[in-house]
XYZ file of C-alpha atoms in Angstrom:
565
model
C -16.101 18.280 13.695
C -17.854 16.332 11.376
C -21.334 17.989 9.569
C -23.789 15.825 7.554
C -26.361 17.046 5.411
C -29.909 15.813 6.733
C -31.393 15.183 3.640
C -35.194 15.779 4.050
C -36.195 14.347 0.105
C -35.262 12.347 -2.467
C -34.457 15.392 -4.761
C -32.203 17.018 -1.842
C -29.726 13.513 -2.086
C -26.595 15.277 -3.462
C -25.163 14.990 -6.708
C -22.390 12.980 -6.614
C -23.269 11.225 -10.613
C -21.256 13.534 -12.439
C -18.253 14.350 -10.378
C -18.084 10.379 -9.761
C -17.637 9.800 -13.103
C -14.635 12.401 -13.492
C -13.019 11.090 -10.862
C -13.352 7.763 -11.631
C -11.448 8.032 -15.509
C -9.207 10.086 -13.945
C -8.291 6.986 -11.919
C -8.369 4.595 -14.507
C -6.394 6.542 -16.891
C -3.629 6.690 -13.792
C -4.039 3.470 -13.641
C -4.182 2.022 -17.305
C -1.212 4.535 -18.406
C 1.476 5.101 -15.993
C 0.014 4.465 -12.153
C -0.441 6.902 -9.748
C -2.412 7.721 -6.599
C -5.684 9.788 -5.725
C -7.056 11.367 -2.816
C -9.877 12.742 -2.090
C -10.505 15.394 0.280
C -13.789 15.896 1.642
C -15.440 19.207 0.617
C -16.225 22.225 3.261
C -19.757 22.227 2.079
C -21.750 19.230 4.074
C -23.084 18.055 0.056
C -19.070 17.479 -0.171
C -18.289 16.047 2.770
C -21.010 13.604 2.095
C -19.881 12.924 -2.018
C -16.492 12.304 -0.795
C -17.089 9.653 2.151
C -18.869 7.612 -1.234
C -17.024 8.303 -3.617
C -14.148 7.401 -1.691
C -15.211 4.260 -1.200
C -16.491 3.484 -4.676
C -13.147 4.382 -5.724
C -11.767 1.634 -3.249
C -13.764 -1.176 -5.408
C -14.021 0.009 -8.239
C -9.661 0.640 -7.723
C -9.251 -2.248 -6.735
C -11.137 -4.159 -9.271
C -9.585 -2.022 -11.732
C -5.849 -3.690 -10.252
C -6.855 -7.659 -10.558
C -7.192 -6.381 -14.518
C -3.993 -4.742 -14.786
C -2.142 -6.666 -12.435
C -1.380 -9.458 -14.805
C 0.428 -6.899 -17.491
C 2.449 -5.797 -14.887
C 3.368 -8.840 -12.989
C 4.138 -10.147 -16.369
C 7.306 -7.788 -17.142
C 8.780 -7.169 -13.243
C 9.180 -11.334 -12.494
C 11.908 -12.095 -9.846
C 14.650 -14.237 -10.811
C 14.265 -17.552 -10.112
C 16.151 -17.912 -6.972
C 14.602 -14.768 -5.913
C 11.393 -16.432 -5.823
C 12.636 -19.423 -4.123
C 14.363 -17.343 -1.615
C 11.729 -14.571 -0.857
C 10.769 -16.049 2.295
C 14.257 -17.282 3.804
C 17.079 -16.588 5.982
C 18.249 -13.406 3.623
C 15.016 -12.403 3.551
C 13.929 -12.574 7.225
C 17.160 -11.173 8.514
C 16.541 -7.984 6.176
C 12.494 -7.528 6.746
C 12.521 -9.480 10.894
C 15.901 -9.512 12.481
C 14.466 -10.198 15.754
C 13.969 -12.645 19.030
C 11.425 -14.505 20.142
C 11.776 -14.275 24.021
C 10.165 -17.833 25.701
C 9.916 -19.040 29.185
C 10.835 -16.008 30.472
C 11.488 -16.096 34.899
C 13.303 -14.546 37.035
C 14.575 -16.805 40.045
C 16.946 -16.001 42.969
C 19.016 -12.627 41.150
C 19.143 -14.968 37.911
C 16.959 -16.042 35.071
C 15.938 -18.047 32.946
C 14.810 -18.071 29.113
C 14.192 -19.663 25.730
C 15.750 -17.744 22.611
C 14.458 -18.163 19.155
C 16.102 -15.712 16.596
C 13.106 -15.483 14.258
C 15.942 -15.361 11.041
C 17.752 -18.280 11.245
C 15.447 -20.146 12.996
C 18.481 -21.101 15.713
C 17.575 -21.514 19.758
C 18.857 -21.755 22.281
C 18.466 -21.744 26.087
C 19.615 -19.612 28.332
C 20.485 -19.029 31.886
C 21.332 -15.662 33.399
C 23.553 -14.845 36.753
C 24.092 -10.735 37.169
C 22.975 -10.342 34.487
C 25.183 -11.592 32.525
C 23.645 -14.877 30.927
C 24.999 -18.015 29.163
C 23.236 -20.674 26.732
C 23.569 -24.732 27.591
C 25.225 -24.963 23.976
C 27.034 -21.835 23.533
C 26.087 -19.791 20.221
C 29.052 -18.260 18.114
C 28.757 -14.418 17.905
C 25.113 -13.566 20.700
C 25.019 -11.651 23.721
C 22.609 -11.998 25.489
C 21.438 -9.822 28.738
C 18.875 -9.636 31.805
C 18.381 -7.222 34.340
C 15.815 -7.003 36.187
C 13.831 -4.319 37.978
C 11.469 -4.691 40.849
C 8.503 -6.609 38.318
C 10.031 -5.545 35.181
C 12.937 -7.731 33.164
C 14.660 -6.059 30.671
C 16.164 -8.568 28.022
C 18.341 -6.995 25.076
C 20.623 -9.153 22.715
C 24.123 -8.490 20.167
C 23.850 -11.339 17.197
C 26.165 -11.647 14.381
C 24.955 -14.603 12.417
C 25.479 -15.300 7.948
C 22.723 -16.682 5.915
C 23.693 -18.824 2.548
C 20.269 -19.019 0.627
C 22.245 -16.351 -1.484
C 24.738 -16.178 -3.485
C 27.490 -14.118 -2.264
C 26.359 -15.656 1.598
C 25.957 -12.699 3.753
C 26.866 -11.197 7.300
C 24.465 -9.933 9.433
C 24.619 -8.351 12.888
C 21.505 -7.309 14.601
C 20.730 -5.613 18.337
C 17.881 -4.680 19.995
C 16.503 -4.250 23.609
C 12.419 -5.622 24.671
C 10.956 -5.538 28.464
C 7.908 -7.125 30.049
C 6.435 -7.178 33.037
C 7.048 -10.074 35.356
C 3.754 -11.683 37.348
C 4.923 -13.878 40.493
C 8.643 -13.319 38.883
C 7.429 -15.001 35.377
C 6.978 -12.779 32.154
C 3.165 -11.619 31.304
C 3.693 -11.588 27.577
C 5.301 -14.881 26.268
C 7.416 -14.808 23.628
C 8.439 -11.398 24.094
C 8.860 -9.989 21.267
C 12.839 -8.263 20.504
C 12.782 -6.180 17.427
C 16.599 -5.606 16.300
C 18.494 -2.611 14.010
C 20.196 -3.891 11.305
C 24.207 -2.872 12.059
C 25.313 -4.622 8.704
C 25.539 -5.004 5.702
C 23.710 -2.109 5.955
C 22.481 -0.183 9.429
C 18.739 -0.176 9.471
C 15.698 -0.591 11.334
C 13.218 -2.602 9.805
C 9.456 -0.798 9.540
C 6.949 -3.046 10.779
C 3.112 -2.474 10.260
C -0.141 -0.535 12.071
C -2.030 -3.285 11.453
C -6.140 -3.291 11.311
C -7.847 -0.145 13.446
C -8.002 0.065 16.635
C -6.138 -3.532 17.161
C -4.564 -2.551 20.017
C -7.504 0.119 21.539
C -7.729 -0.442 25.133
C -10.641 -2.263 25.877
C -10.312 -3.830 22.404
C -11.434 -7.229 23.375
C -13.123 -7.301 26.521
C -15.710 -4.838 24.463
C -15.784 -7.007 21.510
C -17.408 -10.049 24.853
C -21.011 -8.059 23.367
C -19.923 -6.864 20.145
C -22.296 -3.566 19.690
C -22.320 -1.342 16.402
C -24.215 2.195 15.760
C -25.493 2.817 12.032
C -25.389 6.403 12.029
C -26.771 8.677 8.753
C -28.936 5.761 8.038
C -31.064 6.721 4.434
C -33.138 4.424 2.245
C -34.014 6.059 -0.734
C -37.285 3.300 -3.718
C -38.345 5.457 -6.245
C -40.340 2.703 -8.779
C -39.127 4.548 -12.172
C -40.629 3.365 -15.984
C -36.985 2.856 -17.331
C -38.174 5.698 -19.796
C -38.007 9.259 -18.012
C -37.359 7.733 -14.624
C -35.123 4.985 -13.849
C -36.141 2.282 -11.447
C -34.052 2.829 -8.462
C -32.765 2.032 -4.153
C -29.916 3.280 -2.477
C -28.847 2.537 1.353
C -25.999 4.219 2.153
C -25.339 4.563 6.113
C -21.464 4.562 8.780
C -21.329 2.114 10.359
C -19.342 2.181 13.209
C -17.936 -0.543 15.542
C -17.842 0.654 19.528
C -14.669 -1.936 20.830
C -11.910 -0.338 18.027
C -13.299 2.178 17.067
C -13.246 1.286 13.312
C -16.042 2.868 10.645
C -16.843 2.324 7.637
C -18.840 3.853 4.667
C -21.648 1.041 3.365
C -23.917 1.807 0.920
C -25.832 -0.262 -2.608
C -26.955 1.533 -5.147
C -28.551 -0.465 -7.908
C -32.737 -1.684 -9.303
C -32.635 -4.023 -5.802
C -30.534 -3.546 -2.552
C -29.450 -6.325 -1.013
C -26.156 -6.631 -0.672
C -24.144 -3.954 0.790
C -20.585 -2.641 0.086
C -18.595 -1.609 2.547
C -15.041 0.207 3.433
C -12.616 2.128 5.662
C -9.326 2.854 6.261
C -8.284 -0.345 4.430
C -8.540 1.503 1.173
C -6.173 4.008 1.386
C -3.551 3.083 3.777
C -0.062 0.726 3.050
C 0.573 -0.580 6.203
C -1.989 -2.505 7.244
C -0.385 -5.633 7.186
C -1.467 -9.417 6.425
C -5.015 -8.511 8.361
C -7.725 -6.704 7.569
C -11.340 -5.702 8.571
C -14.205 -7.446 6.618
C -17.827 -6.061 6.733
C -20.468 -8.102 4.924
C -24.000 -6.564 5.167
C -27.181 -8.257 3.733
C -30.905 -5.834 3.270
C -33.684 -6.516 3.246
C -35.982 -3.999 1.768
C -40.089 -5.862 1.927
C -38.986 -5.007 6.341
C -36.306 -2.274 6.363
C -33.922 -5.750 8.306
C -30.550 -5.357 8.480
C -27.765 -7.434 8.794
C -24.205 -7.099 9.656
C -21.299 -9.128 9.824
C -17.578 -8.110 10.670
C -14.304 -9.854 11.605
C -11.994 -7.880 12.550
C -8.605 -7.724 15.469
C -7.535 -7.024 18.680
C -4.877 -7.869 20.670
C -4.689 -4.899 23.281
C -4.922 -7.597 25.764
C -1.585 -9.136 24.905
C 0.426 -8.796 21.889
C 1.626 -12.257 22.011
C -1.478 -14.216 21.558
C -3.717 -11.055 18.420
C -7.363 -12.694 18.456
C -9.488 -12.609 15.286
C -13.067 -12.043 16.195
C -16.090 -12.170 14.053
C -19.810 -11.299 15.407
C -22.913 -10.483 13.112
C -26.330 -8.903 13.975
C -29.199 -8.178 12.904
C -32.002 -5.093 13.313
C -34.916 -3.475 11.591
C -34.150 -0.238 10.713
C -36.598 2.224 12.479
C -37.092 4.529 9.470
C -39.317 7.065 8.666
C -40.579 7.724 5.275
C -41.744 10.188 3.133
C -43.070 9.415 -0.508
C -44.652 11.217 -3.846
C -45.162 11.016 -7.024
C -42.388 10.647 -9.508
C -42.649 14.404 -11.297
C -41.565 12.809 -15.471
C -43.780 10.021 -14.324
C -46.856 10.292 -11.834
C -47.937 6.893 -11.619
C -44.658 6.306 -10.346
C -43.694 6.856 -6.922
C -41.059 7.611 -5.170
C -39.725 7.351 -1.289
C -37.191 8.980 0.906
C -36.558 7.356 4.336
C -34.238 8.667 7.291
C -33.732 7.435 10.775
C -36.308 10.196 13.223
C -33.731 10.113 16.564
C -32.402 12.261 17.873
C -28.613 11.709 16.567
C -30.027 10.114 13.576
C -28.238 7.068 14.590
C -29.294 3.206 15.379
C -27.730 0.744 17.852
C -26.990 -2.189 17.254
C -26.046 -5.104 19.225
C -24.672 -8.376 17.889
C -23.498 -12.433 18.756
C -20.017 -13.251 18.977
C -19.557 -15.952 16.631
C -15.866 -17.149 16.279
C -12.370 -16.326 17.533
C -9.087 -17.242 16.796
C -5.845 -17.172 17.756
C -2.736 -15.648 15.285
C 0.552 -16.587 15.784
C 2.693 -13.863 17.671
C 2.825 -10.366 17.025
C 1.243 -11.466 13.306
C -0.843 -8.845 13.234
C 2.070 -5.648 13.332
C 4.768 -8.712 11.532
C 5.603 -7.536 8.076
C 3.900 -9.179 4.983
C 5.940 -12.609 4.101
C 7.201 -11.629 1.090
C 6.989 -13.549 -1.848
C 8.902 -12.049 -4.259
C 11.738 -9.795 -3.788
C 11.564 -6.079 -2.941
C 13.514 -3.185 -3.730
C 16.048 -3.618 -1.525
C 16.959 -7.268 -1.820
C 16.415 -6.809 -5.524
C 19.273 -4.481 -6.179
C 21.925 -6.214 -3.927
C 21.265 -9.807 -5.260
C 20.152 -9.192 -8.191
C 19.388 -6.001 -9.586
C 18.360 -4.557 -13.203
C 17.055 -1.561 -15.051
C 14.099 -2.690 -17.628
C 13.842 -0.308 -20.436
C 10.875 0.665 -22.847
C 9.485 3.382 -24.644
C 12.745 3.992 -25.988
C 12.205 7.313 -28.845
C 14.674 10.172 -30.362
C 12.771 13.693 -31.532
C 15.398 15.589 -33.717
C 18.577 13.424 -31.777
C 17.225 13.781 -28.239
C 16.477 11.180 -26.422
C 13.984 9.481 -24.650
C 12.590 6.317 -22.327
C 11.390 4.714 -19.675
C 12.680 3.114 -16.654
C 11.833 1.393 -13.943
C 13.510 -0.986 -11.246
C 12.692 -5.012 -11.810
C 11.762 -5.763 -8.623
C 7.977 -6.794 -6.939
C 6.094 -3.954 -7.707
C 3.165 -4.810 -7.756
C 1.348 -1.877 -9.876
C 4.666 0.569 -10.173
C 4.519 1.336 -14.004
C 7.991 2.788 -15.386
C 9.160 6.564 -14.657
C 10.363 8.965 -18.013
C 13.653 9.433 -19.151
C 14.657 12.536 -20.745
C 18.029 14.019 -22.184
C 18.958 17.154 -20.091
C 22.858 18.979 -20.079
C 25.940 17.129 -21.860
C 27.682 15.686 -19.513
C 30.677 15.233 -21.658
C 32.843 11.898 -23.229
C 28.409 11.135 -24.867
C 27.265 11.221 -21.544
C 23.693 12.780 -20.826
C 22.130 14.104 -17.811
C 19.467 12.727 -17.025
C 15.681 14.127 -16.596
C 13.063 13.113 -14.797
C 9.457 13.254 -15.551
C 6.537 13.733 -14.168
C 6.898 10.262 -11.164
C 10.706 11.298 -10.767
C 10.207 12.613 -7.260
C 7.396 9.563 -6.368
C 6.728 9.688 -2.672
C 4.527 6.175 -2.051
C 5.646 4.063 1.293
C 8.143 1.809 -1.266
C 9.752 4.842 -2.157
C 10.989 5.170 -6.242
C 11.392 2.405 -7.956
C 13.672 3.909 -10.795
C 16.952 6.396 -10.550
C 17.002 9.898 -8.446
C 20.364 10.971 -10.800
C 21.556 9.435 -13.470
C 23.649 9.738 -16.701
C 23.071 7.880 -20.420
C 24.787 7.169 -22.871
C 23.328 6.154 -26.669
C 25.650 4.068 -29.089
C 23.877 4.537 -32.234
C 25.990 2.170 -34.428
C 25.765 -1.280 -31.616
C 21.884 0.340 -30.286
C 23.850 0.193 -26.321
C 22.103 2.307 -24.242
C 24.210 3.041 -21.372
C 23.364 4.178 -17.858
C 24.824 5.064 -14.538
C 22.819 5.710 -11.715
C 22.142 6.184 -8.400
C 18.688 4.781 -6.522
C 17.632 4.415 -3.090
C 14.901 1.871 -1.154
C 12.696 3.017 1.139
C 10.281 0.055 2.167
C 12.678 -1.503 4.827
C 13.184 1.705 6.996
C 11.936 5.278 4.840
C 14.191 7.133 7.527
C 17.282 5.331 6.964
C 17.244 3.852 3.160
C 19.677 1.431 1.773
C 21.743 4.009 -1.126
C 22.505 1.944 -4.825
C 24.940 3.352 -7.155
C 25.579 1.284 -10.039
C 26.421 1.551 -14.256
C 24.265 -0.774 -16.838
C 24.836 -1.048 -20.815
C 22.095 -3.339 -22.492
C 21.370 -3.253 -26.505
C 17.417 -2.263 -28.081
C 16.921 -5.633 -29.893
C 14.109 -3.914 -31.707
C 13.989 -2.242 -35.157
C 13.704 1.737 -35.011
C 11.306 2.631 -37.770
C 11.886 7.337 -38.323
C 9.612 9.541 -39.321
C 9.813 13.016 -40.318
C 6.734 15.359 -38.146
C 6.659 18.881 -37.608
C 8.720 20.779 -35.594
C 6.629 23.020 -33.205
C 8.336 25.068 -30.196
C 6.486 25.504 -26.687
C 7.369 27.852 -24.072
C 7.863 27.234 -20.274
C 6.336 30.939 -19.327
C 3.503 31.071 -17.903
C 0.157 32.597 -19.455
C -0.373 35.701 -18.741
C -3.742 37.658 -17.118
C -6.329 37.346 -20.291
C -3.949 34.987 -22.396
C -5.359 32.211 -23.942
C -3.603 28.516 -24.693
C -2.907 28.518 -28.297
C -0.349 26.055 -30.217
C 2.052 27.660 -32.747
C 3.122 27.330 -35.873
C 5.599 24.398 -37.215
C 8.515 26.033 -37.630
C 10.443 23.350 -39.486
C 10.622 19.306 -39.839
C 12.277 16.838 -37.914
C 13.367 12.910 -37.434
C 11.053 10.950 -34.650
C 12.414 7.739 -34.251
C 11.201 5.272 -31.552
C 10.559 0.920 -31.468
C 9.232 -0.328 -33.701
C 6.605 -2.273 -31.059
C 5.984 0.233 -29.000
C 6.130 -2.357 -26.014
C 8.867 -3.577 -26.264
C 10.637 -3.506 -23.169
C 14.675 -5.206 -22.099
C 16.458 -5.378 -19.556
C 19.698 -4.863 -18.810
C 22.185 -6.172 -15.589
C 23.167 -3.617 -12.767
C 27.242 -3.753 -12.716
C 29.920 -2.524 -9.701
C 27.080 -2.461 -7.471
C 28.176 -0.364 -4.333
C 25.523 0.900 -1.278
C 25.015 2.169 1.793
C 22.406 3.776 4.386
C 21.703 7.068 5.682
C 18.879 9.801 5.881
C 16.261 10.180 3.574
C 16.624 12.508 0.491
């Protein structure tokens, strides 16, 4: 059970400043350096939990802002080929991400059925009639088998189809199969269209991942409760300090937890500054990778003079019918029934500080709103994969596989570099590779760096196993690598292997540096970390331009699918 501290004065507000600064500095360093992810757990103490919730909000907002600044640099070195950009939403891409069908106007008639079938990958349509479960099209489509089984007031539709996509080179053949069922009312399907999600059988076996969608979109009663929108504001705290800006700061602060009663969505809201009018709210959308294209948005205004708070929120419901998802907006205004205490600021007695809370038994306030606009979205779009603008890991690896190399260096003859797949990588950064054991004939085993086992929804964009060879005379780096792509189906990723050779077209400069020997042995009790004395001088060589990166095409690519490593 969550517990919160019943604050009674300004001085008892949790001090999150130092912790927040440390965490924000860490996050900024990780984002600006080699990437990374952070999760802030709530402390077992009440004040720690309060800090945790508020810092999640701060980190979410600050991280998103930071990402916009570093995004240009990240995307500038990860642009896919022109063909990949043009074809990212073409037949091939859709066949990998949404191999599925829409069944429209399904009706059961006299021991048979009829319906329209749309392949979502190819946009190919056909009209079907069925007898005894077997279906035939008015115009036969090669390699497509559809059937319908009627059992009482429910119909089950199965589809198996093979098709080809020629928008990429080489042309690719796909086979997918799927089954879905729907209730019938008076012989007609309750949902139209009916979505039949397919699993790919070729060219690889996988079941594409769909999104979870925004919080509560399919919660029973979401739509019905949204007709009379209402929220709960809990743990409301208002603090107003009239500082002299010399010994004390002038600051206003409003914080509360906002809960939408239609879908259960919860957001942490806060404002801090000289004047608290615009309140920032954020929920799970800042920490989830699987919400999809639609996320709940909340805007809050506050009037410090009247304690009036205005909520504007947009959310989504498809519990009534996923074929007809709705985007719902509502607003509500309420003067907060605050109970306040005022006292002088010790460092500036002529200035006052005010601390206010809600004096109700459970410290909550109910707010009933007014329904605004309601927009019908595309069928099943709430959980559909987000349409691609560039190729992801799988398509890049099949149709235009390239490694991007950077930060090449040698230290005392030992080679290291950084590597990442050239694909739509978002804000992912290269991973370091170090020289391991000899693999014979000039080849060396790769030792992956600190992110070698990164577990994020998209999976690592670098090899899980590789060997490399360095030709110093030709300045050529060759790589034999194995990697996998998890973004389509994390349980059954597509696994690749291939060979790449690329030239380091940058000046390599060398210098003499002191060499120190470090040990991996853990420190004993009472031992202190010490820097060892130099034991000699070695050569350290590196690319003259530290930001120099180069690309190597991957040849002899093979792929298969299987269980995740």
